[in-house]
Amino acid sequence: MTPIASPAYTNYISRKMQIEMDQTVFVPMKKLLIANIVALLFCMPSVSLAQGNKADSLRQIIRQATHDSVRINAYWDLYDHYEESNRDSARYYIEEGLRLSRKHSKKLAEARCLVSLAYQQLSSGRYAESLGNLLQAFSLAENQGKEKDNWLSNWSGSPANSQPLVLAYAHHTFANLMTPTRNTTQQVFHYREALRLGKQVGNAQRILLANLGLGRTYLDNNWIDSSLIFEKEAARIAQDPVLKRFLPAIQSYIGALYFEKNEPTLALENLYYGIQTANEYGNPTGRLAQNYYRLTKYYLGQRYKDSALYYALKFKQAMEIVGSVSLSTVDKGMAYEYLSLAYKLNDQHDSAVSYQGLALTTKDSINNARINSLAEFQNLNLQEQLRLRNLEKEQELYQSRVRSYGLLAGLLVFSVIAMILYRNNKQKQKTNRELENTLSNLKSTQAQLIQSEKMASLGELTAGIAHEIQNPLNFVNNFSEVNRELIEEVKSQKSKVKTEELDDLLDDIFHNNEKIHHHGKRADAIVKGMLQHSQKGSGVKEPTNINALAEEYLRLAYHGLKAKDKSFNASIKTEFDQSICNINIIPQDIGRVLLNLINNAFYAVDEKKKKIGEGYEPEVTVSTRMDNASKNQPINQLANSLIISVRDNGNGIPENIKNKIFQPFFTTKPTGQGTGLGLSLSYDIVKAHGGEMKVQTKESEGAEFIISLPVN
């Protein structure tokens, strides 16, 4: 990543690198050092003055504040001011904040102070104390739930963000604590938790630091490309003026990454840019230890004497101020060692030997302290693991008891449910038996009603049948009488009758006999039709002349009513399509439908005649036609179907009962004159044939029942 810098500064860097890397031109490096020193001295007075003014202003706020919530925010600002540049001052101010938090029982504020204190203890190598304070901070923050702490509002942005922000801070510091132990899995997990919580509350600083930590972790594990992605993201966020104080550390790691990628030009640009940024935003020395360390290491490797010595001195100065760098192996012992090497490179052997001795002594001291601290840390970590294991065992025991109690409760509930189900089952069986008996009775009653309906229609046919059968019987009787007279005449005149006359007489007798035979067959057909109507059909479809069937039942129905009521009179019309061929139907069933519809039509016109009297001409029309598929076909009419229509000019059907007429047992006739099954049975018969039945009616104008049957 190429840092953003002023043109003058960029030219300065380019010129400086050209001088230092030119191995063929022996230019004294003192000029370069003087330029660097002048630049730093030029920036430092104003920076130091501004930073001093800020610290003094905060201390004055503490002295003048009337409420501890104001003081604690000033303590936190002072802690942030001294966090990396003066660890003793940072510890002092955060301990004061911790005291106030505990005084007022502000648990989230206390947790925030404990995390900051843990970071300072970590930076000083006191890992065990740091771990203890972090665990306590986690416990305090997590147990607060969604409690809002106004003391943290200035820090968190809003009371609602306080808890997740404290937890994000704790996760980040815990990840830092895992760095000395090289526990990469824990580092990545806690940095990612910090990143998640930072994004949840939209806190740019927490997001920046989480990216910075993840990049550093991946760098330590030599995952260069992944590390560079996170560090560049951190650098992007740090362009915010409020967050630019983090740029020196970020540029230090980016510089290290470019050294790893063997791109020294970009590495040096980022390290110098970090130094420039630190000079602009205060506390430069404490925040630049990493930059000075990497520059010293580079120039020692390149054997640039003056630059190596210059940055080794700056590195030593930084380490004497901060004591150590918490998240790396950089310490005062290393600073003395690098300074010794720089003096040696510059042939100043006395100074080199002196600092080499200091390096050995300091390293031994630091290593011993680090070993002891790590031992304490491991012991505390082991105790914490044992505590967590015991807690897990207690939780397992508790869960086991809960499962046992739950099982017992489940068995009890199951027993109660089983008993209830058993009783319900017995009750259901009893109810089922009662329902079966009721259903059996209903079926029996329904069968009786259906049979009654059939017998009623048969009764209505009886008079018509009698009228119909009387005509052929009259013909039979008349022609039989004529034949008898002709035969007697032949017998009496046998000797006198000529052969020609005898033949004529015999021909007459023969023709009369044929007529007797014809009308006998006709009477036989009428009787068979009556028997078919009174019996169950075979259920087998057979080719049937639908016009003849309709005409026969129209005539039978009319004469039947005429025989019952001598005053009944109506005009009957037929409109038959003579092109219709025989149709496969069950004739007795369709005949029953036609009879029912025709009887209803005659009943309707007769009722209207009785009501209106003179001037009204009752009329019933039966028609048939073939209907082929067409654009004008009604939506519920079958294509390629036979249409049978029974139309009357009676009173019609009221709109409010139109949808009920096909329901079983619904009738508008007076009690005793109808079962209410006629139309229902007719509808079922038509449906069984794959057809449809509908009604079109206008009140006071009449009704038309239309049957549509498919033609196979």
PDB file of C-alpha atoms in Angstrom, residues 117-296:
ATOM      1  CA  LEU A 117      -5.742  -2.318  33.196  1.00  0.00           C
ATOM      2  CA  ALA A 118      -5.341  -5.827  31.749  1.00  0.00           C
ATOM      3  CA  TYR A 119      -3.840  -4.304  28.596  1.00  0.00           C
ATOM      4  CA  GLN A 120      -1.255  -2.378  30.623  1.00  0.00           C
ATOM      5  CA  GLN A 121      -0.411  -5.503  32.641  1.00  0.00           C
ATOM      6  CA  LEU A 122      -0.054  -7.439  29.381  1.00  0.00           C
ATOM      7  CA  SER A 123       2.276  -4.746  28.023  1.00  0.00           C
ATOM      8  CA  SER A 124       4.407  -5.075  31.145  1.00  0.00           C
ATOM      9  CA  GLY A 125       4.580  -8.852  30.846  1.00  0.00           C
ATOM     10  CA  ARG A 126       2.267  -9.517  33.839  1.00  0.00           C
ATOM     11  CA  TYR A 127       0.198 -12.075  31.954  1.00  0.00           C
ATOM     12  CA  ALA A 128      -1.425 -13.809  34.905  1.00  0.00           C
ATOM     13  CA  GLU A 129      -2.765 -10.550  36.377  1.00  0.00           C
ATOM     14  CA  SER A 130      -3.932  -9.525  32.916  1.00  0.00           C
ATOM     15  CA  LEU A 131      -5.837 -12.799  32.466  1.00  0.00           C
ATOM     16  CA  GLY A 132      -7.479 -12.472  35.893  1.00  0.00           C
ATOM     17  CA  ASN A 133      -8.722  -8.958  35.179  1.00  0.00           C
ATOM     18  CA  LEU A 134     -10.002  -9.970  31.725  1.00  0.00           C
ATOM     19  CA  LEU A 135     -11.977 -12.903  33.099  1.00  0.00           C
ATOM     20  CA  GLN A 136     -13.487 -10.619  35.721  1.00  0.00           C
ATOM     21  CA  ALA A 137     -14.349  -8.055  33.022  1.00  0.00           C
ATOM     22  CA  PHE A 138     -16.067 -10.705  30.884  1.00  0.00           C
ATOM     23  CA  SER A 139     -18.112 -11.837  33.883  1.00  0.00           C
ATOM     24  CA  LEU A 140     -19.209  -8.292  34.734  1.00  0.00           C
ATOM     25  CA  ALA A 141     -20.085  -7.328  31.151  1.00  0.00           C
ATOM     26  CA  GLU A 142     -21.927 -10.518  30.240  1.00  0.00           C
ATOM     27  CA  ASN A 143     -24.031 -10.483  33.428  1.00  0.00           C
ATOM     28  CA  GLN A 144     -25.308  -6.971  32.748  1.00  0.00           C
ATOM     29  CA  GLY A 145     -27.560  -8.171  29.916  1.00  0.00           C
ATOM     30  CA  LYS A 146     -28.886  -5.134  28.080  1.00  0.00           C
ATOM     31  CA  GLU A 147     -28.328  -2.714  30.984  1.00  0.00           C
ATOM     32  CA  LYS A 148     -27.660   0.822  29.808  1.00  0.00           C
ATOM     33  CA  ASP A 149     -24.793   2.695  31.519  1.00  0.00           C
ATOM     34  CA  ASN A 150     -24.827   6.469  30.991  1.00  0.00           C
ATOM     35  CA  TRP A 151     -21.292   6.700  32.341  1.00  0.00           C
ATOM     36  CA  LEU A 152     -20.072   5.067  29.148  1.00  0.00           C
ATOM     37  CA  SER A 153     -22.106   7.225  26.762  1.00  0.00           C
ATOM     38  CA  ASN A 154     -19.219   9.511  25.768  1.00  0.00           C
ATOM     39  CA  TRP A 155     -17.031   6.482  25.107  1.00  0.00           C
ATOM     40  CA  SER A 156     -19.587   4.182  23.451  1.00  0.00           C
ATOM     41  CA  GLY A 157     -21.700   6.780  21.626  1.00  0.00           C
ATOM     42  CA  SER A 158     -24.981   5.718  23.270  1.00  0.00           C
ATOM     43  CA  PRO A 159     -26.052   3.775  26.401  1.00  0.00           C
ATOM     44  CA  ALA A 160     -27.402   0.937  24.233  1.00  0.00           C
ATOM     45  CA  ASN A 161     -23.948   0.349  22.730  1.00  0.00           C
ATOM     46  CA  SER A 162     -22.110   0.172  26.064  1.00  0.00           C
ATOM     47  CA  GLN A 163     -22.285  -3.575  26.732  1.00  0.00           C
ATOM     48  CA  PRO A 164     -21.354  -4.821  23.205  1.00  0.00           C
ATOM     49  CA  LEU A 165     -18.541  -2.247  23.019  1.00  0.00           C
ATOM     50  CA  VAL A 166     -17.079  -3.334  26.398  1.00  0.00           C
ATOM     51  CA  LEU A 167     -17.270  -6.965  25.247  1.00  0.00           C
ATOM     52  CA  ALA A 168     -15.589  -6.079  21.942  1.00  0.00           C
ATOM     53  CA  TYR A 169     -12.800  -4.322  23.888  1.00  0.00           C
ATOM     54  CA  ALA A 170     -12.438  -7.367  26.177  1.00  0.00           C
ATOM     55  CA  HIS A 171     -12.308  -9.818  23.245  1.00  0.00           C
ATOM     56  CA  HIS A 172      -9.665  -7.695  21.522  1.00  0.00           C
ATOM     57  CA  THR A 173      -7.476  -7.517  24.643  1.00  0.00           C
ATOM     58  CA  PHE A 174      -7.931 -11.244  25.281  1.00  0.00           C
ATOM     59  CA  ALA A 175      -6.729 -11.908  21.716  1.00  0.00           C
ATOM     60  CA  ASN A 176      -3.703  -9.702  22.460  1.00  0.00           C
ATOM     61  CA  LEU A 177      -3.039 -11.787  25.586  1.00  0.00           C
ATOM     62  CA  MET A 178      -2.979 -14.940  23.463  1.00  0.00           C
ATOM     63  CA  THR A 179      -0.112 -13.489  21.376  1.00  0.00           C
ATOM     64  CA  PRO A 180       2.755 -14.290  23.808  1.00  0.00           C
ATOM     65  CA  THR A 181       1.478 -17.870  24.151  1.00  0.00           C
ATOM     66  CA  ARG A 182       1.200 -18.264  20.335  1.00  0.00           C
ATOM     67  CA  ASN A 183      -2.375 -19.507  20.642  1.00  0.00           C
ATOM     68  CA  THR A 184      -3.361 -18.593  17.092  1.00  0.00           C
ATOM     69  CA  THR A 185      -6.807 -20.233  17.236  1.00  0.00           C
ATOM     70  CA  GLN A 186      -7.815 -18.164  20.268  1.00  0.00           C
ATOM     71  CA  GLN A 187      -6.281 -15.027  18.782  1.00  0.00           C
ATOM     72  CA  VAL A 188      -8.298 -15.289  15.557  1.00  0.00           C
ATOM     73  CA  PHE A 189     -11.516 -16.243  17.381  1.00  0.00           C
ATOM     74  CA  HIS A 190     -11.425 -13.287  19.795  1.00  0.00           C
ATOM     75  CA  TYR A 191     -10.313 -10.770  17.166  1.00  0.00           C
ATOM     76  CA  ARG A 192     -13.234 -11.869  14.977  1.00  0.00           C
ATOM     77  CA  GLU A 193     -15.628 -11.555  17.931  1.00  0.00           C
ATOM     78  CA  ALA A 194     -14.309  -8.044  18.516  1.00  0.00           C
ATOM     79  CA  LEU A 195     -14.794  -7.280  14.805  1.00  0.00           C
ATOM     80  CA  ARG A 196     -18.360  -8.646  14.859  1.00  0.00           C
ATOM     81  CA  LEU A 197     -19.346  -6.609  17.920  1.00  0.00           C
ATOM     82  CA  GLY A 198     -17.630  -3.515  16.541  1.00  0.00           C
ATOM     83  CA  LYS A 199     -19.638  -3.783  13.345  1.00  0.00           C
ATOM     84  CA  GLN A 200     -22.791  -4.445  15.373  1.00  0.00           C
ATOM     85  CA  VAL A 201     -22.536  -1.054  17.093  1.00  0.00           C
ATOM     86  CA  GLY A 202     -20.794   0.672  14.178  1.00  0.00           C
ATOM     87  CA  ASN A 203     -17.675   1.628  16.146  1.00  0.00           C
ATOM     88  CA  ALA A 204     -14.882   2.467  13.678  1.00  0.00           C
ATOM     89  CA  GLN A 205     -12.070   2.254  16.260  1.00  0.00           C
ATOM     90  CA  ARG A 206     -12.980  -1.275  17.324  1.00  0.00           C
ATOM     91  CA  ILE A 207     -13.283  -2.353  13.664  1.00  0.00           C
ATOM     92  CA  LEU A 208      -9.900  -0.789  12.879  1.00  0.00           C
ATOM     93  CA  LEU A 209      -8.136  -2.442  15.832  1.00  0.00           C
ATOM     94  CA  ALA A 210      -9.701  -5.853  15.075  1.00  0.00           C
ATOM     95  CA  ASN A 211      -8.425  -5.656  11.484  1.00  0.00           C
ATOM     96  CA  LEU A 212      -5.024  -4.541  12.793  1.00  0.00           C
ATOM     97  CA  GLY A 213      -4.907  -7.493  15.229  1.00  0.00           C
ATOM     98  CA  LEU A 214      -5.957 -10.047  12.596  1.00  0.00           C
ATOM     99  CA  GLY A 215      -3.340  -8.699  10.191  1.00  0.00           C
ATOM    100  CA  ARG A 216      -0.634  -8.955  12.875  1.00  0.00           C
ATOM    101  CA  THR A 217      -1.690 -12.522  13.751  1.00  0.00           C
ATOM    102  CA  TYR A 218      -1.528 -13.617  10.119  1.00  0.00           C
ATOM    103  CA  LEU A 219       1.879 -11.897   9.763  1.00  0.00           C
ATOM    104  CA  ASP A 220       3.192 -13.848  12.786  1.00  0.00           C
ATOM    105  CA  ASN A 221       2.059 -17.047  11.048  1.00  0.00           C
ATOM    106  CA  ASN A 222       3.581 -15.956   7.727  1.00  0.00           C
ATOM    107  CA  TRP A 223       0.192 -15.679   5.972  1.00  0.00           C
ATOM    108  CA  ILE A 224       1.374 -12.601   4.097  1.00  0.00           C
ATOM    109  CA  ASP A 225      -1.453 -11.988   1.613  1.00  0.00           C
ATOM    110  CA  SER A 226      -4.233 -12.401   4.202  1.00  0.00           C
ATOM    111  CA  SER A 227      -2.350 -10.173   6.621  1.00  0.00           C
ATOM    112  CA  LEU A 228      -1.942  -7.441   4.015  1.00  0.00           C
ATOM    113  CA  ILE A 229      -5.696  -7.427   3.298  1.00  0.00           C
ATOM    114  CA  PHE A 230      -6.576  -6.765   6.949  1.00  0.00           C
ATOM    115  CA  GLU A 231      -3.801  -4.191   7.480  1.00  0.00           C
ATOM    116  CA  LYS A 232      -4.847  -2.251   4.373  1.00  0.00           C
ATOM    117  CA  GLU A 233      -8.427  -2.230   5.631  1.00  0.00           C
ATOM    118  CA  ALA A 234      -7.193  -0.891   8.975  1.00  0.00           C
ATOM    119  CA  ALA A 235      -5.173   1.799   7.158  1.00  0.00           C
ATOM    120  CA  ARG A 236      -8.241   2.810   5.135  1.00  0.00           C
ATOM    121  CA  ILE A 237     -10.316   3.285   8.298  1.00  0.00           C
ATOM    122  CA  ALA A 238      -7.421   5.163   9.976  1.00  0.00           C
ATOM    123  CA  GLN A 239      -7.637   7.981   7.396  1.00  0.00           C
ATOM    124  CA  ASP A 240     -10.284   9.415   9.730  1.00  0.00           C
ATOM    125  CA  PRO A 241      -8.469  12.250  11.574  1.00  0.00           C
ATOM    126  CA  VAL A 242      -9.757  10.917  14.909  1.00  0.00           C
ATOM    127  CA  LEU A 243      -8.102   7.541  14.243  1.00  0.00           C
ATOM    128  CA  LYS A 244      -4.869   8.643  12.563  1.00  0.00           C
ATOM    129  CA  ARG A 245      -2.937   8.064  15.786  1.00  0.00           C
ATOM    130  CA  PHE A 246      -3.069   4.337  14.932  1.00  0.00           C
ATOM    131  CA  LEU A 247      -1.398   4.799  11.540  1.00  0.00           C
ATOM    132  CA  PRO A 248       2.214   4.498  12.806  1.00  0.00           C
ATOM    133  CA  ALA A 249       1.545   0.960  14.087  1.00  0.00           C
ATOM    134  CA  ILE A 250      -0.432   0.021  10.956  1.00  0.00           C
ATOM    135  CA  GLN A 251       2.277   1.368   8.619  1.00  0.00           C
ATOM    136  CA  SER A 252       4.866  -0.518  10.653  1.00  0.00           C
ATOM    137  CA  TYR A 253       3.138  -3.840   9.959  1.00  0.00           C
ATOM    138  CA  ILE A 254       2.514  -2.956   6.305  1.00  0.00           C
ATOM    139  CA  GLY A 255       6.222  -2.130   6.025  1.00  0.00           C
ATOM    140  CA  ALA A 256       7.115  -5.487   7.552  1.00  0.00           C
ATOM    141  CA  LEU A 257       4.785  -7.233   5.080  1.00  0.00           C
ATOM    142  CA  TYR A 258       6.450  -5.553   2.106  1.00  0.00           C
ATOM    143  CA  PHE A 259       9.861  -6.573   3.473  1.00  0.00           C
ATOM    144  CA  GLU A 260       8.506 -10.153   3.533  1.00  0.00           C
ATOM    145  CA  LYS A 261       7.337  -9.721  -0.066  1.00  0.00           C
ATOM    146  CA  ASN A 262      10.859  -8.468  -0.968  1.00  0.00           C
ATOM    147  CA  GLU A 263       9.609  -5.014  -1.889  1.00  0.00           C
ATOM    148  CA  PRO A 264      11.903  -2.745   0.197  1.00  0.00           C
ATOM    149  CA  THR A 265      10.890   0.468  -1.576  1.00  0.00           C
ATOM    150  CA  LEU A 266       7.218   0.124  -0.504  1.00  0.00           C
ATOM    151  CA  ALA A 267       8.309  -1.092   2.920  1.00  0.00           C
ATOM    152  CA  LEU A 268      10.450   1.999   3.566  1.00  0.00           C
ATOM    153  CA  GLU A 269       7.776   4.357   2.231  1.00  0.00           C
ATOM    154  CA  ASN A 270       5.219   2.946   4.702  1.00  0.00           C
ATOM    155  CA  LEU A 271       7.647   3.071   7.657  1.00  0.00           C
ATOM    156  CA  TYR A 272       8.591   6.700   6.920  1.00  0.00           C
ATOM    157  CA  TYR A 273       4.946   7.610   6.446  1.00  0.00           C
ATOM    158  CA  GLY A 274       4.214   6.120   9.871  1.00  0.00           C
ATOM    159  CA  ILE A 275       6.937   8.322  11.384  1.00  0.00           C
ATOM    160  CA  GLN A 276       5.538  11.414   9.672  1.00  0.00           C
ATOM    161  CA  THR A 277       2.015  10.634  10.923  1.00  0.00           C
ATOM    162  CA  ALA A 278       3.232  10.094  14.490  1.00  0.00           C
ATOM    163  CA  ASN A 279       5.032  13.461  14.431  1.00  0.00           C
ATOM    164  CA  GLU A 280       1.821  15.138  13.270  1.00  0.00           C
ATOM    165  CA  TYR A 281      -0.523  13.513  15.815  1.00  0.00           C
ATOM    166  CA  GLY A 282       1.533  13.445  18.994  1.00  0.00           C
ATOM    167  CA  ASN A 283       3.285  10.983  21.325  1.00  0.00           C
ATOM    168  CA  PRO A 284       5.661  10.044  18.483  1.00  0.00           C
ATOM    169  CA  THR A 285       8.394   8.240  20.367  1.00  0.00           C
ATOM    170  CA  GLY A 286       6.209   5.777  22.227  1.00  0.00           C
ATOM    171  CA  ARG A 287       4.204   4.818  19.147  1.00  0.00           C
ATOM    172  CA  LEU A 288       7.169   4.437  16.800  1.00  0.00           C
ATOM    173  CA  ALA A 289       9.174   1.658  18.470  1.00  0.00           C
ATOM    174  CA  GLN A 290       8.106  -0.845  15.797  1.00  0.00           C
ATOM    175  CA  ASN A 291       8.963   1.562  12.949  1.00  0.00           C
ATOM    176  CA  TYR A 292      12.407   2.323  14.415  1.00  0.00           C
ATOM    177  CA  TYR A 293      13.005  -1.377  15.042  1.00  0.00           C
ATOM    178  CA  ARG A 294      12.250  -2.349  11.431  1.00  0.00           C
ATOM    179  CA  LEU A 295      14.284   0.548   9.973  1.00  0.00           C
ATOM    180  CA  THR A 296      17.253  -0.317  12.225  1.00  0.00           C
TER     181      THR A 296
END
